[in-house]
Amino acid sequence: MQQLSVLILAAGQGKRMVSDLPKVLHRLGGRPLLAHVLTAAHQLENTATRVVVYGHGGEAVRAAFADEPSVLWAEQAEQLGTGHAVAQALPLLDEAGITLVLYGDVPLIQPETLQPLVDAARQGRLALLTAKLDNPAGYGRIVRDDQGQVQRIVEEKDATPAERCLSEINTGILAVSTTKLRRWVAELRNDNAQGEYYLTDTIALAVREGVPVEPFTVTEPLEVQGVNDRRQLAELERYYQRWQAEKLMREGATLLDPARVDVRGALVTGRDVVIDVNVVFEGTVRLGDRVKIGPFCVLKDAIIGDDVEIFSHCWIDGAEVGPGSQIGPFARLRPETRLAAGVHIGNFVETKKTCINPGSKVNHLTYLGDAEIGSGVNVGAGTITCNYDGANKHKTIIEDDAFIGSNSSLVAPVRIGRSATIGAGSSVSRDVPDDSLCLTRAPRKEVTNWQRPVKSKKL
Ligand code: UD1
Ligand code: CA
């Protein structure tokens, strides 16, 4: 089978974004626009050669994809048009194969839509993706003959008033044999309204050579919608999120309002998951069966076990929550938090690099950092692990069935023994043996019939 090269044009400055960030690095669903296009290309054919044309000063774009070594890069120092952009990448394309042209700022294109174009190109045709728009202003128009055969594309600025009335537009996406593309691109001239080398002029060249041109019309115009400004970016973000929400519901999740959940990454849900409003998922998140998430939560790179309930206003980042646990409201689980089964984390509790074994409870106003908590432990309100001495972090270990009284400071490194009890208000800086009571409370002082000072009279 002829090798597929996917050529992604991304040299445009994106002036209308009014941004210091190159346009294709702006994010949609938490990922750069270009990442969506690269993924679509990979899903289409995972052996495809992917080439990105980037612009002058676009080093930041290359750098953003440094972890994708299979992507090839071609610089287009000056933007002289889409045809010129393609020419810059020709040396990187597989000569005996076919080339599919995509755009770094058209992020929602789907592999299924592209497949027929690739197939047609492999059969020797020039495949073109078109769309029928109510308002075609700004786009290149598809000009067909009386038999409905595509003849050429005319850019809006070069079009006659009659041509401007055509509602079928060029999405810019096309596929054709690389040899032919090379031949036609070499023939392009810039004697047009914009003084640019138009890739679209290759259509007329194909027709002249008798190469069949096969148009495909998209059923969902959003797939070929480009991002030129932040308003369009926001619009596509909403569409993208609607797709995500519909996918989640198809997979068996209840969304109390599909318009108020945002997935910025990959979310995998179990059966009968319930997600309340205004929940944001980032990175890779896995939810087990029957997980319930209250309103206003953020979950990032997290694994949540079956039957977990997360109450409102929780922030969960880089954490693993065991089955049947309860979190929040207002809890913050930071990276490397590992909770076993049936753990309770209550309001205003923060954990970091902390592992908590089955059935332990940390219900109120607590900070646990660099800690290992056994099973059946009760951590009282206001307990703090003093894990940082200003220079280094130290570990706190609390053994099974220990009881930590409220408002205690555990000054790490320190170990609280099995079934030990810490009296409320203690500051513990040495290890506590198993089964013992540790109390550092100052002895109570009492003065009977105490007279409070009174204000002295002004002289
Ligand atoms: C282009 C098409 C037009 C089509 C429209 C769809 C041409 C001549 N016209 O017009 O028929 O309806 O897209 O959106 O192709 N780019 C480069 N280098 C360049 C110029 C552009 O990489 O020198 C990239 C841009 O980053 C952008 C894409 O190509 O992603 C399209 O460029 P743009 O200038 O927006 O083309 P249009 O004039 O909109
Ligand atoms: Ca455009």
XYZ file of C-alpha atoms and ligand atoms in Angstrom:
499
model
C 0.000 0.000 0.000
C 1.282 3.481 -0.809
C 2.701 5.239 2.219
C 0.568 8.073 3.578
C 2.176 11.391 4.446
C 0.027 13.826 6.381
C 1.143 17.368 5.788
C -0.103 19.857 8.370
C 0.117 23.540 7.514
C 0.714 25.627 10.608
C 2.859 28.548 9.539
C 0.154 31.195 9.876
C 0.868 33.848 12.518
C -2.664 34.008 13.767
C -2.641 37.785 14.127
C -6.293 37.891 15.088
C -5.576 35.873 18.220
C -3.752 38.980 19.533
C -1.345 36.701 21.341
C 2.331 36.083 21.974
C 1.620 32.374 21.709
C 1.638 30.854 18.204
C -1.958 30.136 17.234
C -1.639 26.357 17.003
C -0.422 26.226 20.606
C -3.655 27.722 21.930
C -5.572 25.026 23.730
C -8.802 23.260 22.973
C -9.959 20.626 25.425
C -6.708 21.219 27.314
C -4.471 20.315 24.365
C -2.812 22.513 21.723
C -4.832 22.826 18.508
C -2.001 21.163 16.616
C -2.026 18.178 18.987
C -5.606 17.415 17.946
C -4.613 17.384 14.277
C -1.541 15.221 14.930
C -3.735 12.767 16.834
C -6.322 12.621 14.053
C -3.518 11.865 11.578
C -2.167 9.125 13.814
C -5.607 7.592 14.318
C -6.211 7.636 10.590
C -3.077 5.553 9.978
C -0.595 5.001 12.743
C 2.203 4.432 10.245
C 1.615 7.755 8.492
C 4.522 10.150 8.130
C 3.476 13.400 9.822
C 5.054 16.625 8.634
C 4.295 20.046 10.105
C 5.046 23.291 8.263
C 5.778 25.927 10.875
C 6.427 29.616 10.484
C 9.134 32.090 11.194
C 9.602 32.322 14.961
C 7.656 29.115 15.360
C 10.404 27.353 17.317
C 8.018 27.326 20.264
C 5.720 25.108 18.215
C 8.473 22.568 17.572
C 9.533 22.713 21.198
C 5.993 22.000 22.383
C 6.091 18.671 20.542
C 9.624 17.654 21.493
C 8.228 14.460 23.031
C 6.856 13.341 19.664
C 10.081 12.469 17.819
C 8.229 10.906 14.882
C 6.860 14.290 13.774
C 8.918 15.932 11.001
C 9.233 19.692 10.688
C 9.625 22.043 7.723
C 10.136 25.739 8.173
C 8.383 28.247 5.960
C 10.304 31.420 6.768
C 8.062 33.719 4.757
C 4.389 33.078 4.237
C 3.869 33.220 0.547
C 0.718 31.128 0.460
C -0.585 27.605 1.042
C 1.039 26.308 -2.171
C 4.375 27.721 -1.073
C 3.914 26.149 2.357
C 3.427 22.726 0.768
C 6.535 23.267 -1.360
C 8.673 23.699 1.772
C 7.714 20.242 2.983
C 8.092 18.337 -0.309
C 11.555 16.942 0.525
C 10.091 15.280 3.648
C 7.168 13.556 1.921
C 7.294 9.943 0.779
C 7.822 10.256 -2.942
C 6.057 7.052 -3.968
C 3.152 7.620 -1.604
C 0.160 9.894 -1.215
C -0.139 13.157 0.695
C -3.051 14.401 2.753
C -3.033 18.132 3.541
C -4.482 19.225 6.893
C -4.338 22.468 8.897
C -2.947 23.074 12.362
C -5.793 25.451 13.174
C -8.613 23.103 12.119
C -8.652 20.904 15.212
C -11.901 18.935 15.097
C -11.302 16.994 11.894
C -12.125 13.308 12.386
C -10.246 10.301 10.951
C -13.485 8.778 9.612
C -14.042 11.878 7.491
C -10.522 11.677 6.058
C -10.485 7.960 5.263
C -12.435 8.173 1.959
C -10.114 10.936 0.728
C -7.064 8.806 1.417
C -8.686 5.844 -0.341
C -9.510 7.960 -3.395
C -5.959 9.318 -3.557
C -4.596 5.756 -3.453
C -6.790 5.056 -6.489
C -5.107 7.851 -8.420
C -7.644 10.614 -7.853
C -7.354 14.065 -6.339
C -9.713 14.029 -3.347
C -11.082 17.274 -2.055
C -13.082 17.969 1.090
C -15.802 20.560 0.608
C -18.608 21.957 2.740
C -21.924 23.611 1.988
C -22.309 26.739 4.070
C -25.169 29.199 4.452
C -22.601 31.927 4.726
C -19.617 31.048 2.522
C -17.986 34.474 2.878
C -14.208 34.389 3.132
C -13.721 30.893 1.754
C -12.540 29.638 -1.599
C -15.498 28.483 -3.746
C -15.782 25.205 -5.624
C -16.525 25.827 -9.292
C -18.231 22.905 -11.054
C -19.182 22.497 -14.726
C -22.657 21.721 -16.102
C -22.169 18.018 -15.417
C -21.304 18.823 -11.800
C -17.608 18.030 -12.272
C -15.231 20.144 -10.194
C -13.249 22.450 -12.474
C -11.287 24.681 -10.134
C -11.344 26.634 -6.882
C -11.612 30.378 -6.859
C -10.551 32.386 -3.819
C -13.080 34.928 -2.585
C -10.806 37.858 -3.413
C -10.411 36.660 -6.998
C -14.054 35.634 -7.490
C -16.654 37.258 -9.714
C -19.950 38.270 -8.073
C -21.563 35.172 -9.600
C -18.853 32.905 -8.192
C -19.297 34.497 -4.782
C -22.875 33.241 -4.812
C -21.633 29.619 -4.823
C -22.280 28.087 -1.435
C -19.966 25.095 -1.752
C -16.629 26.003 -0.219
C -13.135 24.593 -0.089
C -12.160 23.320 3.347
C -8.534 23.276 2.173
C -8.209 19.569 2.969
C -7.125 17.438 0.023
C -5.334 14.182 -0.746
C -3.411 13.194 -3.859
C -0.364 11.258 -5.006
C 2.828 12.960 -3.863
C 4.407 12.865 -7.318
C 1.492 14.751 -8.820
C 1.413 17.233 -5.958
C 5.106 17.941 -6.482
C 4.602 18.499 -10.211
C 1.662 20.865 -9.744
C 3.138 22.836 -6.876
C 6.168 23.578 -9.075
C 3.796 25.131 -11.622
C 1.961 27.484 -9.234
C 2.175 31.205 -9.882
C 1.287 34.116 -7.667
C -0.469 36.377 -10.177
C -3.645 36.716 -8.140
C -5.388 39.192 -5.879
C -3.259 38.276 -2.849
C 0.054 37.740 -4.632
C 0.260 34.265 -3.060
C 0.998 30.762 -4.292
C -2.391 29.107 -3.888
C -2.516 25.380 -3.209
C -6.064 25.585 -4.544
C -4.764 26.241 -8.066
C -3.626 22.604 -8.204
C -7.255 21.582 -8.807
C -7.355 23.259 -12.229
C -3.981 21.691 -13.024
C -5.365 18.237 -12.209
C -8.395 18.845 -14.423
C -6.131 19.978 -17.265
C -4.113 16.750 -16.966
C -7.244 14.652 -16.907
C -6.679 13.471 -13.317
C -10.113 12.790 -11.809
C -11.055 15.211 -9.027
C -13.369 13.699 -6.439
C -15.107 16.023 -4.014
C -16.358 14.784 -0.636
C -18.752 16.964 1.328
C -18.552 17.034 5.132
C -21.755 16.301 6.997
C -20.589 18.174 10.118
C -19.136 21.578 9.112
C -17.658 22.040 12.606
C -15.056 19.461 11.730
C -13.562 21.804 9.174
C -14.070 25.016 11.113
C -10.790 26.873 11.569
C -9.718 28.947 14.546
C -8.806 32.496 13.599
C -9.681 34.395 16.765
C -10.526 33.738 20.382
C -14.233 33.907 19.758
C -13.968 30.995 17.317
C -11.692 29.178 19.744
C -14.301 29.492 22.483
C -17.015 28.388 20.094
C -15.120 25.261 19.085
C -14.299 24.549 22.723
C -18.018 24.415 23.492
C -18.696 22.105 20.550
C -15.815 19.896 21.563
C -17.110 19.711 25.134
C -20.579 18.877 23.885
C -19.093 15.947 21.941
C -17.231 14.800 25.049
C -20.374 15.010 27.158
C -22.385 13.047 24.607
C -19.700 10.374 24.526
C -19.732 10.103 28.330
C -23.495 9.712 28.376
C -23.362 7.059 25.644
C -20.862 5.217 27.823
C -23.255 5.211 30.766
C -22.461 8.294 32.831
C -25.211 10.562 34.160
C -24.381 14.228 33.677
C -26.739 16.475 35.592
C -26.048 19.134 32.988
C -24.090 18.079 29.884
C -23.308 21.741 29.232
C -21.526 22.094 32.555
C -18.796 19.489 32.492
C -15.393 20.049 30.874
C -13.046 17.282 29.824
C -9.549 18.554 29.116
C -7.798 15.302 28.429
C -8.911 11.685 28.594
C -11.704 10.590 30.907
C -12.722 6.963 31.307
C -15.864 6.302 33.309
C -17.276 3.117 34.792
C -20.967 2.234 34.863
C -23.546 4.403 36.579
C -21.225 7.248 37.355
C -22.991 10.470 38.327
C -21.359 13.830 37.698
C -22.919 16.984 39.064
C -22.498 20.438 37.494
C -19.278 22.382 36.929
C -16.807 19.560 37.199
C -13.507 19.839 35.291
C -11.405 16.826 34.315
C -7.800 17.336 33.269
C -5.114 14.962 32.054
C -5.986 11.298 32.391
C -8.762 10.483 34.832
C -10.362 7.098 35.492
C -13.587 6.764 37.424
C -14.734 3.363 38.687
C -18.311 2.124 38.737
C -20.955 4.097 40.663
C -18.611 6.990 41.435
C -20.469 10.156 42.399
C -18.920 13.576 41.965
C -20.501 16.641 43.535
C -20.569 20.102 41.968
C -17.494 22.309 41.479
C -14.758 19.690 41.586
C -11.497 19.528 39.625
C -9.966 16.115 38.992
C -6.611 15.894 37.299
C -4.587 12.742 36.545
C -6.534 10.747 39.083
C -7.732 7.186 39.541
C -10.959 6.901 41.501
C -12.147 3.471 42.649
C -15.649 1.997 42.576
C -18.341 3.501 44.825
C -16.302 6.549 45.776
C -18.249 9.663 46.647
C -16.612 13.020 46.122
C -18.579 15.860 47.634
C -18.596 19.395 46.265
C -15.578 21.694 45.831
C -12.747 19.172 45.837
C -9.399 19.495 44.083
C -7.849 16.136 43.275
C -4.523 16.089 41.455
C -2.230 13.131 40.888
C -4.070 11.031 43.452
C -5.471 7.537 43.703
C -8.631 6.992 45.720
C -9.554 3.473 46.805
C -13.031 1.954 46.503
C -15.767 3.157 48.805
C -13.851 6.187 50.017
C -15.501 9.543 50.716
C -13.831 12.822 49.907
C -14.757 16.379 50.808
C -16.515 18.696 50.611
C -13.596 21.143 50.178
C -10.754 18.622 50.208
C -7.473 18.949 48.376
C -5.622 15.778 47.394
C -2.240 16.641 45.939
C 0.177 14.492 43.936
C 1.204 11.108 45.274
C -1.761 10.797 47.547
C -2.770 7.134 47.703
C -5.917 6.272 49.567
C -6.871 2.643 50.144
C -10.438 1.368 50.447
C -12.978 3.072 52.673
C -10.922 6.094 53.626
C -12.739 9.269 54.715
C -11.245 12.651 53.915
C -13.371 15.510 55.150
C -13.580 19.254 54.759
C -10.494 21.448 54.570
C -8.118 18.512 54.542
C -4.992 18.646 52.398
C -2.834 15.631 51.604
C 0.436 15.380 49.676
C 2.716 12.357 49.112
C 0.651 10.529 51.646
C -0.608 7.007 51.738
C -3.582 6.139 53.906
C -4.574 2.544 54.581
C -8.085 1.076 54.720
C -10.753 2.598 56.886
C -8.769 5.511 58.264
C -10.498 8.851 58.809
C -9.185 12.359 58.418
C -12.322 14.353 58.739
C -11.556 18.003 59.384
C -8.983 20.781 58.931
C -5.828 18.764 58.524
C -2.562 18.758 56.585
C -0.851 15.448 55.920
C 2.368 15.698 53.892
C 5.007 12.990 53.358
C 3.057 10.664 55.598
C 2.201 7.007 55.876
C -0.995 6.332 57.756
C -1.969 2.817 58.828
C -5.438 1.340 58.806
C -8.193 2.228 61.264
C -6.468 5.460 62.245
C -8.451 8.494 63.386
C -6.784 11.816 62.695
C -8.490 14.539 64.727
C -9.460 18.012 63.554
C -6.606 20.438 63.077
C -3.815 17.858 62.956
C -0.742 19.025 61.059
C 2.286 17.084 59.927
C 5.199 19.493 60.256
C 7.051 17.867 57.385
C 9.312 20.750 56.392
C 12.123 22.140 58.528
C 12.818 25.003 56.166
C 15.380 23.016 54.201
C 14.295 19.385 53.985
C 11.115 17.329 54.014
C 10.686 14.576 56.590
C 8.344 11.684 57.004
C 5.550 11.035 59.480
C 4.466 7.463 60.122
C 1.259 6.684 61.963
C 0.731 2.994 62.669
C -2.574 1.087 62.592
C -5.377 2.055 64.985
C -3.609 5.116 66.359
C -5.752 8.030 67.553
C -4.485 11.550 66.991
C -6.237 14.104 69.207
C -7.365 17.396 67.725
C -4.988 20.253 67.109
C -1.845 18.164 67.289
C 1.411 18.931 65.489
C 3.439 15.939 64.434
C 6.984 17.208 63.955
C 8.643 14.957 61.372
C 10.570 12.736 61.249
C 8.327 11.019 63.760
C 6.555 7.690 64.206
C 3.333 7.202 66.144
C 3.100 3.590 67.293
C 0.299 1.129 66.781
C -2.812 1.941 68.834
C -1.028 4.911 70.405
C -3.119 7.877 71.533
C -2.042 11.476 71.164
C -3.826 13.870 73.486
C -5.439 16.914 71.930
C -3.210 19.922 71.487
C 0.053 17.959 71.614
C 3.204 18.813 69.759
C 4.945 15.519 69.094
C 8.590 15.622 68.078
C 9.813 12.197 69.277
C 8.539 8.724 68.392
C 5.573 7.436 70.387
C 5.624 3.748 71.407
C 2.770 1.343 70.594
C -0.280 1.386 72.893
C 0.869 4.459 74.844
C -0.665 7.856 75.544
C 1.372 10.885 74.602
C 0.335 14.256 75.933
C 2.427 17.409 75.652
C -0.240 19.763 76.855
C 1.003 22.365 79.370
C -0.434 21.806 82.857
C -3.492 23.965 83.542
C -3.081 27.001 85.751
C -6.065 28.332 87.641
C -6.429 31.523 89.634
C -9.694 31.815 91.534
C -11.525 35.148 91.863
C -9.345 36.635 89.138
C -9.807 40.394 88.640
C -9.371 41.603 85.090
C -7.370 44.832 84.755
C -9.525 47.973 84.498
C -8.881 51.066 82.409
C -7.014 53.761 84.307
C -8.749 57.172 84.489
C -7.334 59.897 82.190
C -5.489 62.618 84.054
C -7.515 28.805 2.425
C -7.876 28.326 1.033
C -9.372 28.533 0.830
C -10.152 27.815 1.879
C -9.688 28.212 3.292
C -10.313 27.306 4.305
C -5.895 28.742 -0.324
C -5.259 29.612 -1.334
N -7.113 29.076 0.077
O -7.782 30.202 2.450
O -9.740 28.064 -0.461
O -11.536 28.067 1.723
O -8.262 28.086 3.404
O -10.017 27.797 5.579
O -5.325 27.731 0.056
N -0.596 28.711 5.801
C 0.754 28.448 5.856
N 1.602 29.175 5.084
C 1.160 30.152 4.254
C -0.217 30.420 4.210
C -1.071 29.690 4.990
O 1.184 27.584 6.586
O 1.997 30.770 3.581
C -1.512 27.941 6.624
C -2.124 28.778 7.733
O -1.429 28.594 8.929
C -3.536 28.239 7.833
C -3.810 27.640 6.467
O -2.570 27.505 5.834
O -3.608 27.191 8.757
C -4.772 28.455 5.655
O -4.212 29.706 5.440
P -5.103 30.989 5.342
O -4.267 32.131 5.041
O -6.008 31.058 6.511
O -5.935 30.617 4.015
P -7.277 31.249 3.583
O -6.983 32.522 2.906
O -8.252 31.258 4.671
Ca -8.291 30.793 7.024
